[in-house]
Each structure stands twice: as C-alpha cells, then as structure tokens.
Coordinates of C-alpha atoms and ligand atoms in Angstrom, one line a residue:
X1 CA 40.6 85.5 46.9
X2 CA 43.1 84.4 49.4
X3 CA 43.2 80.4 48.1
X4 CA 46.0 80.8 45.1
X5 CA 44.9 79.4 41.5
X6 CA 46.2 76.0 41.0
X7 CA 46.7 76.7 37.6
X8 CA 49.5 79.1 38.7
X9 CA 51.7 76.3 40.2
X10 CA 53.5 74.9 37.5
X11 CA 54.5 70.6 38.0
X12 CA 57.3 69.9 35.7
X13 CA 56.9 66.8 33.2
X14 CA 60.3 65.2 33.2
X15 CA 61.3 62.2 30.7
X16 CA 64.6 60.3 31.3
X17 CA 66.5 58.6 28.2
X18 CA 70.0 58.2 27.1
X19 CA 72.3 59.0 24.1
X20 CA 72.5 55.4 23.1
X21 CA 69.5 54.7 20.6
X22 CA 69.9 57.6 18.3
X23 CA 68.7 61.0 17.4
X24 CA 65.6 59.2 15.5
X25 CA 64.7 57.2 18.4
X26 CA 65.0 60.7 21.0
X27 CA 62.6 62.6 18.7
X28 CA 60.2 60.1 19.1
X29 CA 60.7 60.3 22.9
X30 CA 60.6 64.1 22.8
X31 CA 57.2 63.7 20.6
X32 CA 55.5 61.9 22.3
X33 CA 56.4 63.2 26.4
X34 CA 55.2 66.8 24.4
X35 CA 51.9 65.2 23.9
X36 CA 51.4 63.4 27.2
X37 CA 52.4 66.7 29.1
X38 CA 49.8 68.6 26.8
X39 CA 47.2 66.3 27.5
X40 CA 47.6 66.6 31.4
X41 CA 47.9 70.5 30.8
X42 CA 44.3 70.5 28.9
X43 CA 42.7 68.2 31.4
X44 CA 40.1 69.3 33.5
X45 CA 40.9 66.5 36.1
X46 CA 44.3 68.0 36.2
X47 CA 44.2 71.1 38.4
X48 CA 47.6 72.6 37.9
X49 CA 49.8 73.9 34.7
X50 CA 51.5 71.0 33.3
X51 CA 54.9 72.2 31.9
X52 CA 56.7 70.0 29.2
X53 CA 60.4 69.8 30.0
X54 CA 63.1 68.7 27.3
X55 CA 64.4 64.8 27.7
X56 CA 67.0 64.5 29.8
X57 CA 70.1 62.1 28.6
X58 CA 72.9 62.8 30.5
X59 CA 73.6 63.5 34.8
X60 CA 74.7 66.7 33.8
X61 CA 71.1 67.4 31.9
X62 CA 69.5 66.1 35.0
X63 CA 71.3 68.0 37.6
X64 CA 70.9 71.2 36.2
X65 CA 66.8 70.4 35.8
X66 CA 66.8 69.0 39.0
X67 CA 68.7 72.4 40.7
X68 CA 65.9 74.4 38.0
X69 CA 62.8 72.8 39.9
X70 CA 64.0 73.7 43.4
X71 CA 64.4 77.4 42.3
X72 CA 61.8 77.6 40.7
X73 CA 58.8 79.7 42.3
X74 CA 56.3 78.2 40.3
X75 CA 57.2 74.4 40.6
X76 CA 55.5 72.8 42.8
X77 CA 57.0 69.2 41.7
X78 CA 58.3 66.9 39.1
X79 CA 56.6 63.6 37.6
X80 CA 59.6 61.8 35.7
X81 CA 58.7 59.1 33.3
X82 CA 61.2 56.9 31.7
X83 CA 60.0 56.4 28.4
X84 CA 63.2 54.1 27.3
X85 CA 66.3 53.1 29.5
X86 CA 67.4 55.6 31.6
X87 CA 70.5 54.2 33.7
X88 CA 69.7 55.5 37.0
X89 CA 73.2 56.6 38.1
X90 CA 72.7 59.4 35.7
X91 CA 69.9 60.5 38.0
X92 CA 72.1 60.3 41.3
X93 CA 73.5 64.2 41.8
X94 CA 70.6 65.4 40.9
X95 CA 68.2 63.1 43.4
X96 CA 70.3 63.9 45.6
X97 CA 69.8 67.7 45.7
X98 CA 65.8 67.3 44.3
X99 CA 63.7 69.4 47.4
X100 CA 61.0 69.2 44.9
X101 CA 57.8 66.5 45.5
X102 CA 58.3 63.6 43.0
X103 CA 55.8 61.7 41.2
X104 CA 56.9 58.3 39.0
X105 CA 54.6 58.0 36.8
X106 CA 55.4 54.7 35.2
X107 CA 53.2 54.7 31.9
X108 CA 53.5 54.0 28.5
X109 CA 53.0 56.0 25.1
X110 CA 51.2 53.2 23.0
X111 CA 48.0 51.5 25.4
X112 CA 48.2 48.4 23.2
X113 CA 50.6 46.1 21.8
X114 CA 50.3 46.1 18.2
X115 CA 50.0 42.8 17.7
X116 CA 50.8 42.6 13.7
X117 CA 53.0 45.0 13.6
X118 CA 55.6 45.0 16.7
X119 CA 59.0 44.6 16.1
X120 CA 62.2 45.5 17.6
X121 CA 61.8 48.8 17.0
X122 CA 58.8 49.2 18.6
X123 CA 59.9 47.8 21.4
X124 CA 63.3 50.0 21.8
X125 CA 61.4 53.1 22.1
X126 CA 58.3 51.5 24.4
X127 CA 60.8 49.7 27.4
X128 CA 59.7 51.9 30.4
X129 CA 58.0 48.6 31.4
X130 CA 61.8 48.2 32.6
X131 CA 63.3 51.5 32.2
X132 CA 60.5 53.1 35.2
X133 CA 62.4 49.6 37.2
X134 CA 65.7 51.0 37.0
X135 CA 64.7 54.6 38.1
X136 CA 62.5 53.3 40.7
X137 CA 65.4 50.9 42.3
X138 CA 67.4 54.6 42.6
X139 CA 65.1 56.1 44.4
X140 CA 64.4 53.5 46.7
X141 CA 67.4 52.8 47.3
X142 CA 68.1 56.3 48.3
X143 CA 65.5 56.4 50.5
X144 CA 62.9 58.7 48.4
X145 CA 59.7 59.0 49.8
X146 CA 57.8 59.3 46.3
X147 CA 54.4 58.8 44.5
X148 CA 54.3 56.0 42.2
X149 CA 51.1 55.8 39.3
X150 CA 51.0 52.9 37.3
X151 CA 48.9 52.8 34.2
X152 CA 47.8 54.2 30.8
X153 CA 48.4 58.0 31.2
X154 CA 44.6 59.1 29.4
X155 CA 43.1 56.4 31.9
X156 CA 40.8 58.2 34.0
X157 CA 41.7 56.4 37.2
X158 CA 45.4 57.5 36.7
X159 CA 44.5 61.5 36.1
X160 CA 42.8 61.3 38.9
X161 CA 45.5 59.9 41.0
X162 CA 47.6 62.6 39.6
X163 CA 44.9 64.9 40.3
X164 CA 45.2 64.4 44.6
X165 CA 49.1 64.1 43.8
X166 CA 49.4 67.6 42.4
X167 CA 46.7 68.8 44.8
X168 CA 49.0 67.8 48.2
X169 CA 52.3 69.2 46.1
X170 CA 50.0 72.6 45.7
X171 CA 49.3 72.2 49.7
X172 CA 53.0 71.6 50.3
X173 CA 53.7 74.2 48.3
X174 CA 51.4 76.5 49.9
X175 CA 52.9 75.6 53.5
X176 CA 56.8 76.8 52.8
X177 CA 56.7 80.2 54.0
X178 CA 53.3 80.6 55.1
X179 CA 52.6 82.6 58.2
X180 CA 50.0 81.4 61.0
X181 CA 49.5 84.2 64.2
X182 CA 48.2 82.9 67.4
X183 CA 45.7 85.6 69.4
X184 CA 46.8 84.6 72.9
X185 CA 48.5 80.8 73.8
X186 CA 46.5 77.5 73.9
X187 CA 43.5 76.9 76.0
X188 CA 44.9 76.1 79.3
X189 CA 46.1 72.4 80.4
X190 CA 45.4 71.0 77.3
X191 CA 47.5 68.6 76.1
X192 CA 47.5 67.7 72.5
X193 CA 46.7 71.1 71.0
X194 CA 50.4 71.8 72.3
X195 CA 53.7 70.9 69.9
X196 CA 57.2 72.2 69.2
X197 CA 56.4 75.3 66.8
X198 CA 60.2 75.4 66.1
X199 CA 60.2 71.6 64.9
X200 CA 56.9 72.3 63.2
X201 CA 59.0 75.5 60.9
X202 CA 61.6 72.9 60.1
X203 CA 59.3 70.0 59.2
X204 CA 56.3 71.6 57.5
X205 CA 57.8 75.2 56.2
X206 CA 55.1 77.4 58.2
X207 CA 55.7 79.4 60.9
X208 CA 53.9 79.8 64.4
X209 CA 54.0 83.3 66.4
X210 CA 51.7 85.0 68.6
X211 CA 50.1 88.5 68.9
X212 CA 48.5 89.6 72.2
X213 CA 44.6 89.9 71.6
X214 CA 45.0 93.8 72.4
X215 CA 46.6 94.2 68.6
X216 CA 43.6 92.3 67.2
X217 CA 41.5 94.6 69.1
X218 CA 43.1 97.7 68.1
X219 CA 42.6 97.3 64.6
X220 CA 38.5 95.9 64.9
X221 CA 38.6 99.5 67.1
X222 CA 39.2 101.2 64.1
X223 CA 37.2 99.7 61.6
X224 CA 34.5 102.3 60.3
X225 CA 30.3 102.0 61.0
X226 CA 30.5 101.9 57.0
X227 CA 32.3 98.8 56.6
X228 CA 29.6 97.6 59.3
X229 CA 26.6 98.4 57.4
X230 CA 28.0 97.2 54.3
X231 CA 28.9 93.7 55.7
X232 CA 25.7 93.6 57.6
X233 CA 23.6 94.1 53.8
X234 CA 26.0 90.9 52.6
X235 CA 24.9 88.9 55.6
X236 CA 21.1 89.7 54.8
X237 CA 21.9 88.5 51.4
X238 CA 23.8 84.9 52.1
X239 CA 21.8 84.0 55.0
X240 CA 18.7 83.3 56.4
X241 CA 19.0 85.9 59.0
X242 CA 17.2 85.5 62.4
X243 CA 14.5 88.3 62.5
X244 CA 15.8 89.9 65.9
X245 CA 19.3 90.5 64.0
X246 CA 17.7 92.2 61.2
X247 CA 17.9 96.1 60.8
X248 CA 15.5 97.5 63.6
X249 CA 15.4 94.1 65.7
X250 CA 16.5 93.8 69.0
X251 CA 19.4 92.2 68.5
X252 CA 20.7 93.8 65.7
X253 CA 23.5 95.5 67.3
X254 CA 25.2 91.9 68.4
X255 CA 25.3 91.3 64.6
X256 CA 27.3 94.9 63.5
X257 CA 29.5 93.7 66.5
X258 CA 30.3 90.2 65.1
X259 CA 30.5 92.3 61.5
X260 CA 33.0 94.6 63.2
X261 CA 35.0 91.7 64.5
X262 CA 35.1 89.8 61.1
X263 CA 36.6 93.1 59.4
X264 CA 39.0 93.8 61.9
X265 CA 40.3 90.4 61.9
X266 CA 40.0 89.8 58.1
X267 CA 42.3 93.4 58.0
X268 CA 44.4 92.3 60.7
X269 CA 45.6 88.7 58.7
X270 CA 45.7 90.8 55.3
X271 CA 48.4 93.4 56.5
X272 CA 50.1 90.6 58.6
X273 CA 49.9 88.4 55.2
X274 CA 49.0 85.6 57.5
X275 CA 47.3 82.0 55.9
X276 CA 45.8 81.6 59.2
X277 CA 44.9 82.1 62.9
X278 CA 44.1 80.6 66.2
X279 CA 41.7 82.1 69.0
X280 CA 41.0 81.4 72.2
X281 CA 38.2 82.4 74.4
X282 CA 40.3 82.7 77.7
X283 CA 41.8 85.7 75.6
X284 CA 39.4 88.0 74.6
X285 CA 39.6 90.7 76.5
X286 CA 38.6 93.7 74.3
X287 CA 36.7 91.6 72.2
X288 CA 32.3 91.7 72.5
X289 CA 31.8 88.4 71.4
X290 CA 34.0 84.7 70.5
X291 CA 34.6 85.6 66.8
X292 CA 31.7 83.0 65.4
X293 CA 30.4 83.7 62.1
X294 CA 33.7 85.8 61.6
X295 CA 36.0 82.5 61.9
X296 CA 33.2 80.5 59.7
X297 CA 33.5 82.7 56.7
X298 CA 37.2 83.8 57.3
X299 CA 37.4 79.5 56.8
X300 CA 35.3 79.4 53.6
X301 CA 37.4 82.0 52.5
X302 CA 40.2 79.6 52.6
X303 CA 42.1 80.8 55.8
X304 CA 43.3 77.9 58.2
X305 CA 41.8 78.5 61.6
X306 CA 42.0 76.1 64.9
X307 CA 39.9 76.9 68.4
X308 CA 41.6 77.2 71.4
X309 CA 45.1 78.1 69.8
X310 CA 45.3 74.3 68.1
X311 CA 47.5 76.0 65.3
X312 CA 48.3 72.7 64.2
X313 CA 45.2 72.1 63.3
X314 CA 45.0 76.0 61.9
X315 CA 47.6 74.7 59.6
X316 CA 46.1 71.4 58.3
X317 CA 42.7 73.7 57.9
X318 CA 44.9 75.8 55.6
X319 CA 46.9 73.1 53.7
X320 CA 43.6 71.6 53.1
X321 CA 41.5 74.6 51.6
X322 CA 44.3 74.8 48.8
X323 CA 44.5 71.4 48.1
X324 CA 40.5 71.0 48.0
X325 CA 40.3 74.2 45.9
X326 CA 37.5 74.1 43.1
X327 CA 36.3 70.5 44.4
X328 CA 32.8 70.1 44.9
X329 CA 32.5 70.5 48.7
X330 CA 34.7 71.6 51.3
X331 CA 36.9 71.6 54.2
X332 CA 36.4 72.4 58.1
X333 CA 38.0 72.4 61.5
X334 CA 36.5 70.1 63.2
X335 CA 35.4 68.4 66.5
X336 CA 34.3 65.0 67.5
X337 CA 31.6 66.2 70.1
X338 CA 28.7 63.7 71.0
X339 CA 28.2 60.4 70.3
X340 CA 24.6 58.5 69.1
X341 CA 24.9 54.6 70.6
X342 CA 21.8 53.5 69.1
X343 CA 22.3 49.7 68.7
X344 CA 23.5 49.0 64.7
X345 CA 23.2 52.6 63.6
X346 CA 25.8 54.5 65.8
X347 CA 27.0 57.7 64.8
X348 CA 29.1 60.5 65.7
X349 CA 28.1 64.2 65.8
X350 CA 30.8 66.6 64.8
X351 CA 30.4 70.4 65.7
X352 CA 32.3 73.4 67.6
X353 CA 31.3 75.8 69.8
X354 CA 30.8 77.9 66.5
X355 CA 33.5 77.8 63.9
X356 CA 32.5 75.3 61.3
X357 CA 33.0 76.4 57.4
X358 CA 29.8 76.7 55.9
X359 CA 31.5 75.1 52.8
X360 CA 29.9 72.0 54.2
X361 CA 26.9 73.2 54.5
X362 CA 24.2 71.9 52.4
X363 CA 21.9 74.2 51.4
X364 CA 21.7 78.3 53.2
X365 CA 23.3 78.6 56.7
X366 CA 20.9 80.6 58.7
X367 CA 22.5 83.2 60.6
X368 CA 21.2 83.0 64.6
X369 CA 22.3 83.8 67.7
X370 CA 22.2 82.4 71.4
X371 CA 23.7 81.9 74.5
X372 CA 27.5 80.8 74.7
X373 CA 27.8 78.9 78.1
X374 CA 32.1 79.6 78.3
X375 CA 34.5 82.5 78.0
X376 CA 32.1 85.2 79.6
X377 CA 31.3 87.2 76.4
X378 CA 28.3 88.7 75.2
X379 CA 26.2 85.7 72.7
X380 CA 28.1 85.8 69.4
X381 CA 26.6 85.1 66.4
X382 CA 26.8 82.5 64.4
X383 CA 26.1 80.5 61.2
X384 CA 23.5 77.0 61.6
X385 CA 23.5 74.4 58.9
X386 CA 23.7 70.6 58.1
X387 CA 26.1 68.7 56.3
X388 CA 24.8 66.6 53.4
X389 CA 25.8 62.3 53.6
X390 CA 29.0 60.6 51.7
X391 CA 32.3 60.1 51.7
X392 CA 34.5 61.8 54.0
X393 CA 37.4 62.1 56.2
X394 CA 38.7 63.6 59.6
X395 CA 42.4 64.2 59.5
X396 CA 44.8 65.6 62.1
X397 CA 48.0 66.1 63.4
X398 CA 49.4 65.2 66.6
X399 CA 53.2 65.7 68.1
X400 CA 54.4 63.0 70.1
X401 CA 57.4 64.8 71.9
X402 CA 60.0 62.8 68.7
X403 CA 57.9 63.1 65.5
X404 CA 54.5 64.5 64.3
X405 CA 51.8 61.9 63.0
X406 CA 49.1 62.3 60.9
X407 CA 46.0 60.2 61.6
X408 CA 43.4 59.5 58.9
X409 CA 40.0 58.2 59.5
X410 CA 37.8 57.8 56.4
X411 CA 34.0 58.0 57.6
X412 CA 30.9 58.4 56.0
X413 CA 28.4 61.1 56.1
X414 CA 25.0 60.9 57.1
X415 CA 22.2 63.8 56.5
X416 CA 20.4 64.5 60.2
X417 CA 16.9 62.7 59.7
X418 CA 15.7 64.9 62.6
X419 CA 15.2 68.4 63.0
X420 CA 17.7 69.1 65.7
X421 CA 15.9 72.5 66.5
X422 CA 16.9 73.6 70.1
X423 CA 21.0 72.7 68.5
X424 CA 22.7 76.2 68.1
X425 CA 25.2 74.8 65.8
X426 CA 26.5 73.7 62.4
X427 CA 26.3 70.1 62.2
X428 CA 28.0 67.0 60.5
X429 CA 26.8 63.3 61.5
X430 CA 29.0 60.6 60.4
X431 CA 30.0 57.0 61.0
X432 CA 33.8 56.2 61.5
X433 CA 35.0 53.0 58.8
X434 CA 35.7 50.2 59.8
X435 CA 33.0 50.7 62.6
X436 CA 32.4 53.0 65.6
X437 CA 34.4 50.5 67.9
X438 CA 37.3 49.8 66.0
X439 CA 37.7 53.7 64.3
X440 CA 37.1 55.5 67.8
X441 CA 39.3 52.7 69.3
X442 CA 42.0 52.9 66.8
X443 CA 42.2 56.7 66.8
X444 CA 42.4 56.8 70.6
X445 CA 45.4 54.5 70.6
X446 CA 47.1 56.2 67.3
X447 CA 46.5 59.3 69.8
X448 CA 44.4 61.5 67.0
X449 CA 43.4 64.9 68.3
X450 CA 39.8 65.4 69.8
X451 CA 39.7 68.7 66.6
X452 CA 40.5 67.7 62.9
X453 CA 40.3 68.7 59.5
X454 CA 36.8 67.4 57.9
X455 CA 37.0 66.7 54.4
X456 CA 34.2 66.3 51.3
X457 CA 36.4 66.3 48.8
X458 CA 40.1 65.1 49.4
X459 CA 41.3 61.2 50.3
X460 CA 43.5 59.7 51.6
X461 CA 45.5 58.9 48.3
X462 CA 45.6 63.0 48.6
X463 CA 46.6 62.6 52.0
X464 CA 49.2 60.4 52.2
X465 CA 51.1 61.8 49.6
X466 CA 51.0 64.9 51.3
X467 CA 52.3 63.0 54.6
X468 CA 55.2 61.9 52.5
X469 CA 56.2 65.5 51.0
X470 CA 56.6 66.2 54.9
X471 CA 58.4 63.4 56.0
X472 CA 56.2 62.5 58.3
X473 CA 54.5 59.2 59.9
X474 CA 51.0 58.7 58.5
X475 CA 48.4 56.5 60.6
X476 CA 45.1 55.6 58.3
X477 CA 41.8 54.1 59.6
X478 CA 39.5 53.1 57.0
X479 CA 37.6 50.0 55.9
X480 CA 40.5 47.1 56.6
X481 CA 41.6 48.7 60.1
X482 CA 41.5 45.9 62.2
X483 CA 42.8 46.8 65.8
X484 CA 45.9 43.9 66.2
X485 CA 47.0 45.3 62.7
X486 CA 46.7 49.0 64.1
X487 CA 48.2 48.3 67.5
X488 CA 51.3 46.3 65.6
X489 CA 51.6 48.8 63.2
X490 CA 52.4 51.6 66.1
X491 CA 54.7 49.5 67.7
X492 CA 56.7 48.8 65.0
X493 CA 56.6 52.7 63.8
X494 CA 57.7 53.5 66.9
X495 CA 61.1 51.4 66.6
X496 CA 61.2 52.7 62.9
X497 CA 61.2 56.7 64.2
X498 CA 63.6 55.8 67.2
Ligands
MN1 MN1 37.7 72.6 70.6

C-alpha cells in the first residue's frame, strides 16, 4: 500500500509548567497530561500515535524536546498544553528552532468547576485558562503560524478538530522528501499549470524532475503477457467490464494494452520511489493509448497525479490521499468542465478527459472504452462512474510569480438525476457555496486553477492548517464569501506578501 499508516506518525503531547508550585503539584500535572495523551492515543477519531512527553519546567527542558521533535522521523508535530503557568520566555530557544507543526491545544483537566469543593488549590494546578494566554502571546508574538483548539479535550468537536490537524501534519509530513517525476513538460501555452519547481522544493519539501516518455516506455516494453493476463482477471473482478473488452471480444486487446501501461508505470514510480506523476498527451510517443484507467487506479491507490504536467496539482492529489486516508470517501484530480445554467438550480459538472479516482465513485465503475478526440492515440480505456451528493471541496494551488496560494471552494454534491448515457466519463455534479455567481466569480479573481483536488472527506479546518504548515497564503470560498470582502481581502494580501 503506498499511502503510509497514520498510526506510524507519532504527534508529540507536550505540557508546559514550572518549578515553582512543588513536586506535589507537577505529579498531578504529569498525571493527568499521561491520561489526556492516552485518551487521544485510544481514540478512534484520532488517526495518528499520540505520544506522552514528560512536563517540561525549564528552557533547557524545552529546548532539548523542541531539537528532539525536529529529528525525530516519526514526529509529525507537537500539541503543547499549559496545564499551569508556564512563563513563556522559557519556551523562546526552543520556538525558535521548532520546524515541527504546532497545535495549542488550550484545554483543561477537570470539565467542571467543582462548585462545593474549589479552593486554592484547585485552582493552582487548573490555571491554563491563563497559562495557554501566556504561551499563546509567545508565539504570536514571534510570528508562529499555529493551530489553536479551544475546549474540553474528550469533547467530540475538539478530537475532531485535532483529527484534520494531525491529518494535514501527516500530509506535511508526507511532502518533505517526496519525489514527483514529470513524463514530458506541461501541455503547451498553458499558463497556470506552470510554477517555480525550485521555489516549490523550498516551500513545500517535494521535489519536481522530469523523465522523457521513452524511459516510461522502456519499462511498460518489458512488462510480461503474464502480468497482462493477471491484471486483466482483476479488472473482470472490480468492474463492470464492457462486453467487447472481455476475453474473446473485439476489443479485448485495447484493454491488455491499457493493463500493460498501468504495470509499467506502476513499476516505473516503485523503482523511482516516486509519490506521484504527471502526463501529458502531447508526449506519448511510444505509448498505445493516454494512460486512462492506469492513472484512475494508480490515484485510488494513493499516488498524486495531475494531466497535462500540472504537478502542482500532482502534489496536492498526493498530500491529500494521506491526509484523507481511512475517511469514508475520497480524493481526486479534478476539472471544472461544463456548466448547467438552469435558472435556480445551476450546477457545475466536474470530469477529465479520463483520470478521475474511482474513490469517488459511488457504487462499481464500469470499465468502457471510446473515442478520445486529442493527442492522436489509439481509444484508451477507461473507468465510468457517478459521484454520490454532500459536502465537498475543490482545492488548488496557483503560483503568482512571488508566492503560491491555495484557493478553497467548499461546494456541495449533487447525485446526476439523469442517465447521462452517451457521457464517456466519470462524473461529479456540484454547486459552488456561496452560489454559482459569487464562487465561480471569486475563484476567477483569487486566480484558482481550471484542475483541483476534489474532496469527500477533508475541510477546510484540514486545509488551512495545512496552508499554514507551508507558509503559504490561503484564499477560502464558502458560505459567507461575499465578493467586496474577497476582492478586499486580495488586495490587502497582496501588500501583506510584498
Ligand atoms: Mn486538464
């Protein structure tokens, strides 16, 4: 399985105190950060290993845990809790040196006030209601882009805002290091699927390279009619296979082809240890067919892929598959295609030319094959499906020449109510939030990309976080988008990121 466990990434539960109220007092801090960190380790909304850390008292105690997490191959973060008083300065060498995500998670042991019983005592070891304040003015005002959680730490609303935290630290994670091959450069003259792949490295951790299609096609060359058959028995048995592709039908030789492409580029990304790939069909030469049902399962397999050498996008796919992993539903690239202006029920139908992940799909993709009007290749195959209603999102990123942006647009999902039976295509219908005017308006000024990352199961809690653990601008569209707020709101970020 190429998506990683999450329960392999460790995130480090860190609680700040100080010498000054006694052993006594720092058992009972010790005690009780045990049993908060063991109850985020044994939750099921919690996705990740949740590792108890001894409480820190001194600077030298939080240096030294602080200079632990960044070497650390496991730790994928920190939450820090101040349980009593804390006196930030303490925390400023080892802030300062932190590469690490941080979440504050400003909570309290006891849920209640004990009303008959408080006294003094009580309310020296429960003071993060001011202690979280001090370490919270330190990191602002060092300039910490952070995650704060406010609440009751077994309340369900703040697991599950830990939940999308350690999720986009897993995605983070996942990026630093990763490897992402190009087959061929970008479609040509297209603008935004272009960016600085050297600024991308230093920002986001991945890195960008191409190979020449000819190395791709070596290595499908070589893989064995074996391989073919037994992939061809798998597609029989996930699929609603078009008759003419079955053993014996017409076609069937266009399905070993797309079943010899799909094993030589799977091989190809496992030797090259790559996370993810982008194709393009001006450069296929050597290949039968545009890898279709090949780049649909490589995706539900949890590689990142983009069309038409949109890495970025190839990137976000990736980031996205991890941080989605064993949530109901899925993640996909993505294209806004074609719109439906019916008056009051306008709607936007999202598709590719081919590569959508079937872990949208709701219900079994059938596996057809037609016609491909571009790129001059023989009809590749391809899986068909719908994508069932809800919540969802599209998410890209765009580079504009001094700083990537993220855009956001939270949308909701609508089943097809027709047939759509001359469509070759997987399919998702959805309607843009606030509206169709304002979110196609917005995102057309904010500059989001015409491809995206489609998401079931992540939001934009999820994603802003993760926006923050890159440094980078984040530009959401949801519900309260109005456009003189949007249109402000670029203005001024542009003067912030001067
Ligand atoms: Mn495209």
């Amino acid at each position: 399985m190429i998506i990683p466990d999450l329960k392999n990434f460790e995130v480090w539960f860190a609680t700040g105190s100080q010498h000054l109220y006694g052993p006594e007092t720092l058992q009972q801090v010790a005690e009780h950060s045990q049993k908060i960190a063991d109850a985020f380790n044994k939750a099921k909304s919690i996705p990740v290993k949740v590792v108890f850390k001894p409480v820190v008292k001194t600077p030298e105690e939080i240096y030294n845990l602080c200079a632990e997490a960044n070497n650390s191959k496991t730790c994928i973060g920190i939450i820090a809790w101040m349980h009593t008083f804390s006196p930030a300065k303490m925390w400023i060498n080892g802030l300062k040196i932190l590469h690490k995500p941080l979440c504050h998670l400003h909570t309290q042991f006891n849920r209640d006030i004990p009303w008959n019983t408080i006294d003094m005592d009580f309310m020296n070891l429960n003071q993060s209601a001011h202690g979280d304040r001090e370490f919270g003015f330190i990191m602002s005002r060092m300039r910490i882009e952070r995650k704060v959680i406010v609440g009751h730490w077994q309340d369900k609303d703040v697991q599950e805002q830990l939940n999308m935290w350690c999720r986009a630290a897993a995605g983070w994670s996942d990026w630093q290091g990763a490897k992402f091959v190009r087959f061929g450069d970008n479609m040509r003259q297209v603008a935004v699927t272009e960016g600085d792949k050297v600024e991308a490295q230093i920002k986001f951790g991945y890195s960008v390279n191409t190979h020449g299609v000819g190395d791709l096609v070596a290595v499908i060359n070589k893989v064995k009619e074996k391989e073919v058959d037994g992939l061809c028995d798998e597609y029989n048995k996930q699929y609603k296979l078009l008759p003419s592709l079955k053993k014996n039908g017409k076609q069937h030789q266009s399905l070993r082809d797309a079943a010899r492409i799909e094993l030589g580029l799977r091989k190809f990304l496992e030797e090259g240890d790559f996370k993810g790939y982008t194709d393009t069909f001006e450069d296929l030469h050597g290949i039968v067919q545009l890898p279709g049902i090949a780049s649909q399962r490589l995706m539900a397999d949890g590689y990142g892929f983009g069309g038409e050498g949109d890495w970025k996008t190839s990137a976000l796919v990736r980031a996205m598959k991890v941080m989605g992993s064993g949530l109901q539903g899925g993640n996909s690239f993505m294209e806004d295609y074609t719109y439906h202006f019916e008056p009051n029920n306008n709607l936007v139908l999202g598709s590719h030319m081919l590569e959508i992940c079937p872990s949208l799909a709701n219900g079994k993709p059938s596996c057809e094959i037609h016609a491909l009007g571009i790129g001059g290749k023989a009809d590749p195959v391809r899986l068909v499906f719908n994508a069932p209603g809800g919540d969802a999102l599209n998410a890209s990123i765009v580079d504009l020449g001094n700083r990537f942006r993220i855009l956001v647009n939270e949308v909701k999902a609508v089943a097809p109510k027709k047939a759509l039976p001359k469509l070759p295509v997987a399919r998702v219908l959805w309607k843009p939030l606030p509206d169709m005017q304002t979110g196609c308006a917005a995102w057309i000024l904010a500059g989001g990309a015409h491809h995206t990352v489609y998401s079931q199961n992540l939001n934009t809690d999820c994603l802003q976080s993760f926006s923050e653990m890159a440094g980078i601008e984040m530009v959401l569209i949801n519900k309260d988008t109005t456009l003189y707020n949007l249109k402000n709101e670029l203005r001024w970020s542009e003067a912030y990121y001067k």
